[in-house]
Each structure stands twice: as C-alpha cells, then as structure tokens.
PDB file of C-alpha atoms in Angstrom:
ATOM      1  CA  UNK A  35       0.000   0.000   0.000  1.00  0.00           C
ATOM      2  CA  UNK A  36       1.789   3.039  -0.981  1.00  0.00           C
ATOM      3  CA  UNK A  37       1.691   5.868   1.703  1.00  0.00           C
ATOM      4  CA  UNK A  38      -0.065   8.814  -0.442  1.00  0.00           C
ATOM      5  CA  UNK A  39      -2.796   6.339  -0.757  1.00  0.00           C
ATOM      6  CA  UNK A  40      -3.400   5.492   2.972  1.00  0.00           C
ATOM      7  CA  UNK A  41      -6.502   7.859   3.511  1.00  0.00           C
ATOM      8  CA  UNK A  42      -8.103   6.923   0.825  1.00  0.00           C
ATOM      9  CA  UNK A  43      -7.517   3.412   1.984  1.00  0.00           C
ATOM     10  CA  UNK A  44      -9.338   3.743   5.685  1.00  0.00           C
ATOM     11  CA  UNK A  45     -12.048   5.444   3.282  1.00  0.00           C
ATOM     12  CA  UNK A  46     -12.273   2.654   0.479  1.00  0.00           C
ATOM     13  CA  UNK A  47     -12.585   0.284   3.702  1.00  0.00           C
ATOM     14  CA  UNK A  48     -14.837   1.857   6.033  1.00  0.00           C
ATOM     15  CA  UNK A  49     -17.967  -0.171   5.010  1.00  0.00           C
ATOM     16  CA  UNK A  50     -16.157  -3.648   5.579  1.00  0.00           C
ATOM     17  CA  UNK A  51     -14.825  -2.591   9.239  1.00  0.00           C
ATOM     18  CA  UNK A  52     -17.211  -3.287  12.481  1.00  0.00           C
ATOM     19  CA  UNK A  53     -19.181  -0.080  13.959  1.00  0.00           C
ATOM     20  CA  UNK A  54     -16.157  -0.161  16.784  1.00  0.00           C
ATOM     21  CA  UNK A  55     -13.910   0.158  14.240  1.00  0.00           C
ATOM     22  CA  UNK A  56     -15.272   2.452  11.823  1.00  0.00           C
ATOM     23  CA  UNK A  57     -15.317   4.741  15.045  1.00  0.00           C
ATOM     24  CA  UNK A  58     -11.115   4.714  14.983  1.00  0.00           C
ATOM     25  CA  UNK A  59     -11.288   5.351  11.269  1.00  0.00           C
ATOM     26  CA  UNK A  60     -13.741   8.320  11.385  1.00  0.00           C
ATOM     27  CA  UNK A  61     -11.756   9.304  14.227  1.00  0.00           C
ATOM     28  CA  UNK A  62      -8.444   9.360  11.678  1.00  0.00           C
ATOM     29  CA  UNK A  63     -10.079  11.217   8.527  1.00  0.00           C
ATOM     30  CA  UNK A  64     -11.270  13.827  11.337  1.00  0.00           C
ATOM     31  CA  UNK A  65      -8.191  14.113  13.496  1.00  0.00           C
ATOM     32  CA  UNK A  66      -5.341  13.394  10.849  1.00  0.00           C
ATOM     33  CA  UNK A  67      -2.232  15.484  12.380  1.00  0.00           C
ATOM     34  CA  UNK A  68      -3.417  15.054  16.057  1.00  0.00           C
ATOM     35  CA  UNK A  69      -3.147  11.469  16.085  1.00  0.00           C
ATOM     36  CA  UNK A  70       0.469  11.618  15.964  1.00  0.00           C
ATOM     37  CA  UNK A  71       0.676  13.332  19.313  1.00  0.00           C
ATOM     38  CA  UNK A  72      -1.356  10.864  20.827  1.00  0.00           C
ATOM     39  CA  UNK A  73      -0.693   7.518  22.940  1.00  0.00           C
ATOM     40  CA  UNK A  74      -2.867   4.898  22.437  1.00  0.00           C
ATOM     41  CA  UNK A  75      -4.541   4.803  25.065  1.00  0.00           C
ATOM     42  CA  UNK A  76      -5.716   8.838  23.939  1.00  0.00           C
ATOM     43  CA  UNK A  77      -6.708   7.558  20.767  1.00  0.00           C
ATOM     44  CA  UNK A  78      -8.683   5.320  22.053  1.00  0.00           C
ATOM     45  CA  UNK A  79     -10.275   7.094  24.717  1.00  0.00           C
ATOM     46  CA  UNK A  80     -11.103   9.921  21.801  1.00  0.00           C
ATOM     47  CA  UNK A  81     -12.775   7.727  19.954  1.00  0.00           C
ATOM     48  CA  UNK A  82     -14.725   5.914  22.860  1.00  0.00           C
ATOM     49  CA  UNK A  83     -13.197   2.497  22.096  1.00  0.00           C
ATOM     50  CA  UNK A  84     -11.056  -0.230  23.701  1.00  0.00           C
ATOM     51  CA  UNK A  85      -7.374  -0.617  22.922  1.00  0.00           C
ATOM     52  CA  UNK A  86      -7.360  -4.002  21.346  1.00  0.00           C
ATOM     53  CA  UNK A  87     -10.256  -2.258  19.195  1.00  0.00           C
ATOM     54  CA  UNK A  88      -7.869  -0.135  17.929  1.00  0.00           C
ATOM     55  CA  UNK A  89      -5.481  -2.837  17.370  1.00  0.00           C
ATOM     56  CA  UNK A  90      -8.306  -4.692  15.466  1.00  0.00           C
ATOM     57  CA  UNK A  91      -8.760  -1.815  13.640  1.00  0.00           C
ATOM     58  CA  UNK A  92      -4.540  -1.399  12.602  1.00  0.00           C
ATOM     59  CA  UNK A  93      -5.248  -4.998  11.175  1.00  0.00           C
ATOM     60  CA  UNK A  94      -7.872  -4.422   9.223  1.00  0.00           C
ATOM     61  CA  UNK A  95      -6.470  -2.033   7.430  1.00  0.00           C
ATOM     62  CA  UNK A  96      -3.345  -3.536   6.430  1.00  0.00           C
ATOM     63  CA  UNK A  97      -1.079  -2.479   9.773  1.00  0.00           C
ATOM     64  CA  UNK A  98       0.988  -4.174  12.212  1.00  0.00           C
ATOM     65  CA  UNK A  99      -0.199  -2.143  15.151  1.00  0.00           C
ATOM     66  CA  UNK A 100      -0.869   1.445  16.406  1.00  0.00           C
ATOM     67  CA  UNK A 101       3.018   2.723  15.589  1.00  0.00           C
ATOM     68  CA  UNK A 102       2.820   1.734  12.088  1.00  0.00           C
ATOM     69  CA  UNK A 103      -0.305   3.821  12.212  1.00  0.00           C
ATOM     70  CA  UNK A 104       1.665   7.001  13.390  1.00  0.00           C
ATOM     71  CA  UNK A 105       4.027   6.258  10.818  1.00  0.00           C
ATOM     72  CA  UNK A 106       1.499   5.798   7.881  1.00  0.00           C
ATOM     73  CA  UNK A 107       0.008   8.936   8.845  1.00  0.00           C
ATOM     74  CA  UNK A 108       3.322  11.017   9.403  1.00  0.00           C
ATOM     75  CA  UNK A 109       4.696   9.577   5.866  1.00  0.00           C
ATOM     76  CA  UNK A 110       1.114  10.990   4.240  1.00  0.00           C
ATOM     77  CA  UNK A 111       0.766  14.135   5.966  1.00  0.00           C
ATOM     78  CA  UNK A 112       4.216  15.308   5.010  1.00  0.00           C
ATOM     79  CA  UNK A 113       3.683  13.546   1.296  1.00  0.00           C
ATOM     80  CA  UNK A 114       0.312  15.792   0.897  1.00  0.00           C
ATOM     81  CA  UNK A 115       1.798  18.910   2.217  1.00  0.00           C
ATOM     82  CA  UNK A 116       4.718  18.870  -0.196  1.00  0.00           C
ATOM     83  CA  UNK A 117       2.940  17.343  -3.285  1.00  0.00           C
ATOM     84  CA  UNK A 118      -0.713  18.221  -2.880  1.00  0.00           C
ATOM     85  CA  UNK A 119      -1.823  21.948  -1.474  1.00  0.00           C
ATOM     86  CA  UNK A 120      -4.671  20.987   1.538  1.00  0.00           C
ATOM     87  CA  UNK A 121      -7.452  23.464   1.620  1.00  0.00           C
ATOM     88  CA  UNK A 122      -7.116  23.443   4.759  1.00  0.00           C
ATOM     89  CA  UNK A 123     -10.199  26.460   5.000  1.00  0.00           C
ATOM     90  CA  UNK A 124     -12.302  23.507   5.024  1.00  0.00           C
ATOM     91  CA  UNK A 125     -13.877  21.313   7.916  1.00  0.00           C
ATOM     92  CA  UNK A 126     -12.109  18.465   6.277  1.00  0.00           C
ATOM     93  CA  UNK A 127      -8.821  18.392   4.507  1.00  0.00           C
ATOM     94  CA  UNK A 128      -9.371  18.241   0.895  1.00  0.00           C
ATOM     95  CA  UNK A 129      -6.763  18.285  -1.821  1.00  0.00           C
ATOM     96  CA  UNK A 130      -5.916  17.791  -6.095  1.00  0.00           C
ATOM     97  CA  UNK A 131      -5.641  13.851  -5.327  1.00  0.00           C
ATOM     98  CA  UNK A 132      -9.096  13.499  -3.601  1.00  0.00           C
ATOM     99  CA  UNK A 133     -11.694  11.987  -5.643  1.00  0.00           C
ATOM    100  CA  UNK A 134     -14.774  13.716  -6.101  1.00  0.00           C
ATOM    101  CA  UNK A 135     -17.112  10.780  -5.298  1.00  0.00           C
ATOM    102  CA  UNK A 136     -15.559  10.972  -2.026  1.00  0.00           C
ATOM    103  CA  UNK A 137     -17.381  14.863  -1.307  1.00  0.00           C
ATOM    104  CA  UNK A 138     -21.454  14.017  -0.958  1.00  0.00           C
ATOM    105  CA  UNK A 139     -19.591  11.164   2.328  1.00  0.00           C
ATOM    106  CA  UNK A 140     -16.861  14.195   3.112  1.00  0.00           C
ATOM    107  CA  UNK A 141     -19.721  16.499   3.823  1.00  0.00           C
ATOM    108  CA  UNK A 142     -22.571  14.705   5.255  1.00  0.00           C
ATOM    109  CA  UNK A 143     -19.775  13.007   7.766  1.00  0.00           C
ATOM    110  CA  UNK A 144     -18.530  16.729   8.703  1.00  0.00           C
ATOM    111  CA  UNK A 145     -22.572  17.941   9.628  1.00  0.00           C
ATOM    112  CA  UNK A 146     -23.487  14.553  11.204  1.00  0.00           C
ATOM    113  CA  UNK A 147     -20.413  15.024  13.599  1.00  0.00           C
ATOM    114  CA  UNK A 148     -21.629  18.927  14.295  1.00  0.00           C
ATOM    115  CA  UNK A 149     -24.946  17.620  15.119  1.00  0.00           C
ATOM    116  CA  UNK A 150     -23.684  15.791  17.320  1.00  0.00           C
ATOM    117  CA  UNK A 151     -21.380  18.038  18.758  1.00  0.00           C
ATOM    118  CA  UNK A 152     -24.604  20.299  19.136  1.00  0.00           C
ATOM    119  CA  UNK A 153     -26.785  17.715  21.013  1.00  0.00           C
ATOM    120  CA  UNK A 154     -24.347  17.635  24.195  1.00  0.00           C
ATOM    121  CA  UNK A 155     -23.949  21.484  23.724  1.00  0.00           C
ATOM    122  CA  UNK A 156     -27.374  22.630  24.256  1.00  0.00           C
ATOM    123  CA  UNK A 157     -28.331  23.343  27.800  1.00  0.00           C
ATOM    124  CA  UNK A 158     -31.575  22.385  28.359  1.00  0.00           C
ATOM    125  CA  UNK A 159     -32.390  25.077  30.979  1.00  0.00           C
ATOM    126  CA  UNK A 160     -31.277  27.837  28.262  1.00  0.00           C
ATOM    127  CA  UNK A 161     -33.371  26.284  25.949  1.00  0.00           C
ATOM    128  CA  UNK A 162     -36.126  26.208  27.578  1.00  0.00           C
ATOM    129  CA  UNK A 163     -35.887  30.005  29.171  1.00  0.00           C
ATOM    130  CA  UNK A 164     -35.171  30.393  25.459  1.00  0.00           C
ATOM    131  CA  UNK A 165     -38.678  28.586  24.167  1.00  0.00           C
ATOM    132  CA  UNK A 166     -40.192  30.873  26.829  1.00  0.00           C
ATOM    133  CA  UNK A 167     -39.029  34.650  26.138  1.00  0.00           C
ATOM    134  CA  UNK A 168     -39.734  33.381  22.133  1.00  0.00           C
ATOM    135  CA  UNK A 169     -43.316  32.116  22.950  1.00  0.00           C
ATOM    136  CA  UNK A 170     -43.900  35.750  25.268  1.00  0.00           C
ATOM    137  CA  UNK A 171     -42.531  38.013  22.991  1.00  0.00           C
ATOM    138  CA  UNK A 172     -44.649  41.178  21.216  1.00  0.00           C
ATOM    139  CA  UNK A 173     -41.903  40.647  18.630  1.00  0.00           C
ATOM    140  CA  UNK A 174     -38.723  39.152  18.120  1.00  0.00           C
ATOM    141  CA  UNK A 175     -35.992  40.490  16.087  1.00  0.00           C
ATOM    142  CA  UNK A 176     -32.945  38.788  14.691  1.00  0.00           C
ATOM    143  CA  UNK A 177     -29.739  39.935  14.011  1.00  0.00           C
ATOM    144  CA  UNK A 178     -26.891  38.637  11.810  1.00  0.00           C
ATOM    145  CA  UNK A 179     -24.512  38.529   8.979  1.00  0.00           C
ATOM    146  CA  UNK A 180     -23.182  36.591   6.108  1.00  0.00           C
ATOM    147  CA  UNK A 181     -23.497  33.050   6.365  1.00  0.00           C
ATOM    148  CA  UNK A 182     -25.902  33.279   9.576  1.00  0.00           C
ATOM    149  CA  UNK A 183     -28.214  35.263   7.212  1.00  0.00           C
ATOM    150  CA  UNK A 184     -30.138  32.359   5.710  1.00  0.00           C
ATOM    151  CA  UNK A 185     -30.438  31.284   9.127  1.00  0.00           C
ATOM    152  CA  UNK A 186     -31.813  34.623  10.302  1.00  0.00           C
ATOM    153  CA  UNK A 187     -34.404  33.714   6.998  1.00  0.00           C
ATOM    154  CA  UNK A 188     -35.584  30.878   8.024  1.00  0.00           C
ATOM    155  CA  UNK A 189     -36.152  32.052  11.992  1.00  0.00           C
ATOM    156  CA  UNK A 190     -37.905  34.558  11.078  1.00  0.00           C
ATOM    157  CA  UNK A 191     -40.285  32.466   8.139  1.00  0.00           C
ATOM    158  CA  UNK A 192     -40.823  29.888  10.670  1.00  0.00           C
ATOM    159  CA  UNK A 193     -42.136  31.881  13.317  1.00  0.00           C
ATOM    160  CA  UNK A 194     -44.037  33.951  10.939  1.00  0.00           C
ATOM    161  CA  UNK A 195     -46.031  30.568   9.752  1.00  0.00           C
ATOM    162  CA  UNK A 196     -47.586  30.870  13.724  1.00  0.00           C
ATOM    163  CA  UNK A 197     -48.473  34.226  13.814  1.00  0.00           C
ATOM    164  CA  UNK A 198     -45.246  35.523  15.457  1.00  0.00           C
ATOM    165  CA  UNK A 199     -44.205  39.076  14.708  1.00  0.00           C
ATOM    166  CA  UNK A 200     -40.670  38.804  13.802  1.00  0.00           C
ATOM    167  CA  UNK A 201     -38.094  40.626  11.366  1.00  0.00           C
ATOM    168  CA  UNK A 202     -34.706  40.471  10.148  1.00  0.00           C
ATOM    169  CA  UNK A 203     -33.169  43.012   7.593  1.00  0.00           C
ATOM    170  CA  UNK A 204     -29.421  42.062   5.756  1.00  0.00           C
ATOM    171  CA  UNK A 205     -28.525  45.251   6.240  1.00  0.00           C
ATOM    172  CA  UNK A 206     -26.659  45.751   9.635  1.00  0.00           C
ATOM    173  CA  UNK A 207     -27.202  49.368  10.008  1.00  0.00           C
ATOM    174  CA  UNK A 208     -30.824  48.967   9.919  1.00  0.00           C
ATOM    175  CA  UNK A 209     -30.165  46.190  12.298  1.00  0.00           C
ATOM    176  CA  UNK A 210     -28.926  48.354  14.421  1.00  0.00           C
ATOM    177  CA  UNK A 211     -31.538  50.740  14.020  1.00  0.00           C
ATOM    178  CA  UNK A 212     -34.124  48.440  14.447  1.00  0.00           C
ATOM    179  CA  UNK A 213     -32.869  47.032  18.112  1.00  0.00           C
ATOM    180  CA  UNK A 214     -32.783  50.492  19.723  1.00  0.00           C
ATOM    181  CA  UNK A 215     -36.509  50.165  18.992  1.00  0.00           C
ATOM    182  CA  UNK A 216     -36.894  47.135  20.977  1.00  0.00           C
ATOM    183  CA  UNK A 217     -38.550  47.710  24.360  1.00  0.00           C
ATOM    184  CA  UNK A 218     -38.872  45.126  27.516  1.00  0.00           C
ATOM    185  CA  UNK A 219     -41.729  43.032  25.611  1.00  0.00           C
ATOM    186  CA  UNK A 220     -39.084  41.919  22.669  1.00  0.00           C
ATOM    187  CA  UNK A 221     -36.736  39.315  22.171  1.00  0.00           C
ATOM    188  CA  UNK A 222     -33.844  39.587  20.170  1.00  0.00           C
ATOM    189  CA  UNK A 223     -31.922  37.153  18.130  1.00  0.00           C
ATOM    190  CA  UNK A 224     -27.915  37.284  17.772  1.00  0.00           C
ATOM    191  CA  UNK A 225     -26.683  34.718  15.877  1.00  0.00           C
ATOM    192  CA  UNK A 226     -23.431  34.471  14.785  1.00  0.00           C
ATOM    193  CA  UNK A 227     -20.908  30.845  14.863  1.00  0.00           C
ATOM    194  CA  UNK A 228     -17.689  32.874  16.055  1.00  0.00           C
ATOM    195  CA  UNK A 229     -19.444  35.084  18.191  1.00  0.00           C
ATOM    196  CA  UNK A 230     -17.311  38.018  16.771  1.00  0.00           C
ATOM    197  CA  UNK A 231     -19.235  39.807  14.223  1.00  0.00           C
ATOM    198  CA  UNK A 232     -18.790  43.317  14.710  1.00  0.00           C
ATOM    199  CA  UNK A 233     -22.334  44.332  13.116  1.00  0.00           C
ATOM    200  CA  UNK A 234     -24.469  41.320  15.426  1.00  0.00           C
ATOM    201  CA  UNK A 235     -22.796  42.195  18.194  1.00  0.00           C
ATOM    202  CA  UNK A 236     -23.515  45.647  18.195  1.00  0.00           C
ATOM    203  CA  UNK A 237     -27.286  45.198  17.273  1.00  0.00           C
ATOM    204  CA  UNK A 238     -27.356  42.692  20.109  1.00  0.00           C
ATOM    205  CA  UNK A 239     -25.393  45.212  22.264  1.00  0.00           C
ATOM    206  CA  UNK A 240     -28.569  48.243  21.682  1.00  0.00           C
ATOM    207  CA  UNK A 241     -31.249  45.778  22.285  1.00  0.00           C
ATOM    208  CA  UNK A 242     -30.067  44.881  25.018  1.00  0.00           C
ATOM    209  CA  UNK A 243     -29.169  48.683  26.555  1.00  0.00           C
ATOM    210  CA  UNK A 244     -33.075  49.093  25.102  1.00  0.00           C
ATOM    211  CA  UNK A 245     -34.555  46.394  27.733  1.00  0.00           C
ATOM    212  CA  UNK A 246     -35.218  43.414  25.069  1.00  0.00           C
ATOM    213  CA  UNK A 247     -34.683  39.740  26.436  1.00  0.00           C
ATOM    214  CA  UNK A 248     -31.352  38.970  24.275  1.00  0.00           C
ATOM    215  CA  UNK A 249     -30.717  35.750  22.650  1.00  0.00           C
ATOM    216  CA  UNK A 250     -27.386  34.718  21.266  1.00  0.00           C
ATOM    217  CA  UNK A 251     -26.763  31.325  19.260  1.00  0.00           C
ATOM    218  CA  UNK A 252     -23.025  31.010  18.851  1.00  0.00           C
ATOM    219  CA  UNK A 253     -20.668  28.038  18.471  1.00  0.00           C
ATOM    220  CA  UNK A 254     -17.232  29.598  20.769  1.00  0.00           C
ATOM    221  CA  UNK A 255     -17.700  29.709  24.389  1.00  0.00           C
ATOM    222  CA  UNK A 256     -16.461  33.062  25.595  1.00  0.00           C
ATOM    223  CA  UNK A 257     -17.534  35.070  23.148  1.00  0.00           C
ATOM    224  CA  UNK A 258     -17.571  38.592  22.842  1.00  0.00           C
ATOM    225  CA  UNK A 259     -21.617  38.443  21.914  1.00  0.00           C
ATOM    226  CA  UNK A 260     -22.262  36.466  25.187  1.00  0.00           C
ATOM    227  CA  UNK A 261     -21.452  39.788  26.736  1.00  0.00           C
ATOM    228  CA  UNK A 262     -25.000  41.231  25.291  1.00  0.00           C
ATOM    229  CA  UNK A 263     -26.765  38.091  26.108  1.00  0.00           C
ATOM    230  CA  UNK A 264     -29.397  36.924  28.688  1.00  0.00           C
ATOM    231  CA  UNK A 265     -29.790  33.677  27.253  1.00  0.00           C
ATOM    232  CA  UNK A 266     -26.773  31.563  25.394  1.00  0.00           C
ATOM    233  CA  UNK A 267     -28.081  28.948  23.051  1.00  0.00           C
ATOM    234  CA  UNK A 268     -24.351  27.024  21.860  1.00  0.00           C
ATOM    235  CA  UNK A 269     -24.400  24.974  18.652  1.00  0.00           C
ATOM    236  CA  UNK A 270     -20.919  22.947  19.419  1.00  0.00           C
ATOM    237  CA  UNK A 271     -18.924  22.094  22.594  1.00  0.00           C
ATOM    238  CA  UNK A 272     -15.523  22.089  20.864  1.00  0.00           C
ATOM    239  CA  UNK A 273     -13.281  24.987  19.325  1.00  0.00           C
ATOM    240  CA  UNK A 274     -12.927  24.853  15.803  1.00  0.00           C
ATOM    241  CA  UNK A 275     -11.000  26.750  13.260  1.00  0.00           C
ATOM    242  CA  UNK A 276     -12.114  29.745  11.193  1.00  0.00           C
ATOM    243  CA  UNK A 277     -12.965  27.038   7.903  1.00  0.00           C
ATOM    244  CA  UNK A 278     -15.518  25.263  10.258  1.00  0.00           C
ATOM    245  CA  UNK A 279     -18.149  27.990   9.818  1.00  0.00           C
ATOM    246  CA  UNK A 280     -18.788  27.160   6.544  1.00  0.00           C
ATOM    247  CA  UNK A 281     -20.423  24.167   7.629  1.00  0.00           C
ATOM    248  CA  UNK A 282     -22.397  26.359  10.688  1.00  0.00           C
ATOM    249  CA  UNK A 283     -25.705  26.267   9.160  1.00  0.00           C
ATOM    250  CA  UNK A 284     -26.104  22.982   9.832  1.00  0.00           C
ATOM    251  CA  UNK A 285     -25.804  23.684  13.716  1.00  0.00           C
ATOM    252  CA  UNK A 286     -28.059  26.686  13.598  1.00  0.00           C
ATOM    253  CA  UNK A 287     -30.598  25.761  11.124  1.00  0.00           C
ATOM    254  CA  UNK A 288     -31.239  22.871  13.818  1.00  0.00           C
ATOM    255  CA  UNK A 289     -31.167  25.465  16.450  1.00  0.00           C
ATOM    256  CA  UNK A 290     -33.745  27.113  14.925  1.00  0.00           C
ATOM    257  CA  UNK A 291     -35.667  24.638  14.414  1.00  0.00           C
ATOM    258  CA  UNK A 292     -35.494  23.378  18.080  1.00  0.00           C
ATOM    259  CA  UNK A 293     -36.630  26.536  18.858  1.00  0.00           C
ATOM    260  CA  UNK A 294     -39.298  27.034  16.816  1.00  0.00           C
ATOM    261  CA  UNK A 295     -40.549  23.043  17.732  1.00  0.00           C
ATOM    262  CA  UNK A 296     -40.534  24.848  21.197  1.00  0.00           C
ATOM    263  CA  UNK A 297     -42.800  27.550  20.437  1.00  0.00           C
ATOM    264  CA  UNK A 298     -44.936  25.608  18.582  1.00  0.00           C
ATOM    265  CA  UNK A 299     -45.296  23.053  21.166  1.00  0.00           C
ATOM    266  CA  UNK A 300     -46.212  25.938  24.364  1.00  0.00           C
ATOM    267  CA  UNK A 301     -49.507  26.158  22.411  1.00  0.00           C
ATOM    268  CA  UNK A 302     -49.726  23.625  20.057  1.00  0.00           C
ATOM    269  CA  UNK A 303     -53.615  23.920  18.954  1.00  0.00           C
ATOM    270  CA  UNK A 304     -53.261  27.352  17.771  1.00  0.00           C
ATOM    271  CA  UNK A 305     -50.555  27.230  16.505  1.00  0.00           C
ATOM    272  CA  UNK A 306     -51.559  24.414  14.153  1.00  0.00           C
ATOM    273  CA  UNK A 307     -54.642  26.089  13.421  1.00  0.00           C
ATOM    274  CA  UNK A 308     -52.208  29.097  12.440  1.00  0.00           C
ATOM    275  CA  UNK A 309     -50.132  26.702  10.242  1.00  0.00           C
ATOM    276  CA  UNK A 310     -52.127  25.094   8.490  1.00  0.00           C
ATOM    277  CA  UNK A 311     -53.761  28.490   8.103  1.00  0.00           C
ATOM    278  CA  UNK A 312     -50.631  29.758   6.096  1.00  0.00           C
ATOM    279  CA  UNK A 313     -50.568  26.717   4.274  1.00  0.00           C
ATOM    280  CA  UNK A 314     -53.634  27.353   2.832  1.00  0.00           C
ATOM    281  CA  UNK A 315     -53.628  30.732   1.892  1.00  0.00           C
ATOM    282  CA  UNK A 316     -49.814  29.919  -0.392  1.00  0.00           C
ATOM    283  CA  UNK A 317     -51.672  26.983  -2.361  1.00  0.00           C
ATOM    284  CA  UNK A 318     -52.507  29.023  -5.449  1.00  0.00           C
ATOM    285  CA  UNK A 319     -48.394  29.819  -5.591  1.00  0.00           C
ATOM    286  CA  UNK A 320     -47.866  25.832  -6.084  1.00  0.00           C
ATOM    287  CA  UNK A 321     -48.670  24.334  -9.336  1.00  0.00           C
ATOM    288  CA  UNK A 322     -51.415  21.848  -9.980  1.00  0.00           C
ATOM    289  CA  UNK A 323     -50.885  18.993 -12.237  1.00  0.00           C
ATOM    290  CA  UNK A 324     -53.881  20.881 -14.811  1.00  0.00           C
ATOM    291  CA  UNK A 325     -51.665  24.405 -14.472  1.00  0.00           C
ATOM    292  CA  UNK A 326     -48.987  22.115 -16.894  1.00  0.00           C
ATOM    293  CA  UNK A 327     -51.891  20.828 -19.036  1.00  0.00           C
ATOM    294  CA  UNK A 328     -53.536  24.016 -19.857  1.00  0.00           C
TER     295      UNK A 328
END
C-alpha cells in the first residue's frame, strides 16, 4: 500500500470494518495530524473504544499495530503537504488527489459530527428560558450577517407561519436601528458561529441597553456576543478553526428549528390552526398537475 494512498484506503474500507472500528477510522479522517501526538490509550479514549479495538482496527487495514499507524500517517501528511496543497479552509482536509465521489460522504460526515457536537452542547435550561421569552414576545428580532443570514431567513419564516411578529433586515445598520426600537416586551436574536461579528454584536449590544430579552446562538464559548446576552443557546462544545463555519448552518438551522418546535409546542392547537392556516392561503403559488396541461 503506498503511503499517499493510505486515507483513501481507511475510506475505500470503512464499510467492511465493524461499527467499533469504523469509530477509529472516522476518528483518523477527522483528526489526521493530532493522532500523531497521541498515545494509544488517547486515541482510544477519543474515539470511545477499547485498545485491542484499535489494534483490530490497525489490522484491518493492512497495519501491524498502532506505531505503524503514526508512521502511515506522518509519511502521508508530510507527502500531501509537499505534493498536494490541503485546503485546509475547510472542515475536512481536501486536496488535487481526492476523488470527487468521495465529497457528498466528506460532507454529510462533517454535519453529522456537528450535530452531534450540538446535542451535548445545548443546555436544556437555556433552551427552555429560550422557548419561553420566544413564545412571550410582542416581537422578536434577529440579528446577523453573512453566512448566519439564511439562518436569520428561516427564523424569522418559521415563526411567521404561527403568527409571530418577527423581522430580520441584511442590512446591519438597519439592524442596528431596528434594536434600539426594541422595548422590555421583545426578544432579540444574535446569531453568529464565532461570536465576533462586529455588526451582530452591536445590534445585540442596543437591544439589550433598550430592555429586550437577548438571545445569542453562537458556536465559541467566551464570546464577545455572550457579553449582550441573557440567554446563550451554543451549537458545538468544541473549538474549531475559522474554515468550520462554513459548515455552521447545519448547527443553527437545527437550532432554529429546536426553537421554533418549542414555540410551537407551548400552544400547540393554535398554533396548528395558524399553520395550516398559512398553508392554505400559499396553495394558489404551487402548481397543480392541470396548471402544466392548460
């Protein structure tokens, strides 16, 4: 097996390997360089399996044993980094030798594991104080930028579909203008997956100076927009790099969702009468099979 090829290897395998296995090789296309710091006992602990698992695992793929791993890895990583640029802005290392059937697996591996990474994030009792100040609002506003926009869309659409009064503008001096409008019977919406956007942070910043229960959904704990917050909603209990945000969405879109499951739940008859309500009145925008066969 030669060594440029040993990634692709774990990845032409990974169906054939046991569920405790695939684990360590998941755990190798994620990790790459930090598995060579690692003992094996680490490795295994990171990747919630035994040590003879990982041994197994060595096997399967060709190996003698967890140092030849190392060694295969160290051989690759410094193969790749002098013969094949990593775009290394990306969740996942991708470079000219990957194949392109490998992507659709690439991607839906990366938001799986950030889903997952959200579920032991969330705090239930800021979720829940967060399903409350949403349900209570007189209207909720929602503030963000650039790839947290579509997410401020599709807040703001969803809670619209129940009657909710809620708004979000692109433009973050009209942000800005709208918060110091808010009053005590608002809620406002930060959301931003580094926590650091100048423009949210400074609409969240007025609401909150105006009285308005502030909301911030952010991925880095520490944040400079958990400053402005009342309630912290986090989408990922680990630090990532800056390339990891492309991949956000997937965190907050579930967010919102959660949040709008929430409020929907707190008074779930009329709200579905309000749904199903809005439902009805967009059926003439949907074509009919007899639209095509006029």
């Amino acid at each position: 097996m030669e060594t440029e090829s040993f990634l692709s290897e774990v990845r032409r395998k990974y169906r054939d390997l046991r569920p405790s296995e695939q684990k360590a090789a998941e755990l190798i296309l994620e990790k790459e360089g930090d598995i060579l710091d690692w003992t094996l006992e680490q490795f295994a602990q990171t990747a919630g399996i035994s040590q003879p698992t990982v041994i197994r695992f060595t096997n399967a793929v060709g190996l003698k044993g967890y140092k030849e791993l190392k060694r295969k890895i160290l051989e690759e990583t410094c193969v790749r980094k002098r013969r094949f640029p990593v775009a290394d802005v990306l969740d996942y290392p991708i470079s000219r030798e990957d194949q392109m059937m490998d992507i659709p697996a690439k991607v839906i591996q990366t938001n799986i594991r950030l889903l997952e990474s959200a579920r032991e994030s969330i705090s239930n009792y800021d979720f829940i104080k967060a399903v409350y100040a949403l349900e209570q609002a007189e209207h909720i506003s929602v503030f963000a930028m650039e790839n947290s926009s579509c997410t401020a869309e599709d807040f703001v659409t969803k809670m619209t579909y129940i009657g909710k009064s809620a708004y979000f503008n692109k433009d973050g001096y009209m942000q800005q203008v709208n918060a110091k409008n808010l009053t005590s019977s608002d809620v406002a919406v930060g959301i931003s997956h580094t926590g650091k956007s100048k423009m949210t942070v400074k609409a969240l910043a007025c609401a909150k100076k105006a009285g308005a229960v502030t909301i911030a959904i952010t991925n880095f704990e520490g944040a400079v927009i958990d400053q402005y917050a009342d309630i912290i909603l986090r989408t990922d209990s680990r630090q990532y790099q800056y390339g990891n945000a492309i991949f956000s969405r997937c965190a907050q879109i579930s967010m919102v969702d959660m949040l709008f499951l929430g409020v929907f739940l707190k008074n779930y008859d009329e709200n579905l009468r309000r749904l199903n309500n809005s439902w009805e009145n967009t059926q003439d925008l949907i074509y009919e099979k007899e639209d095509f066969e006029s």
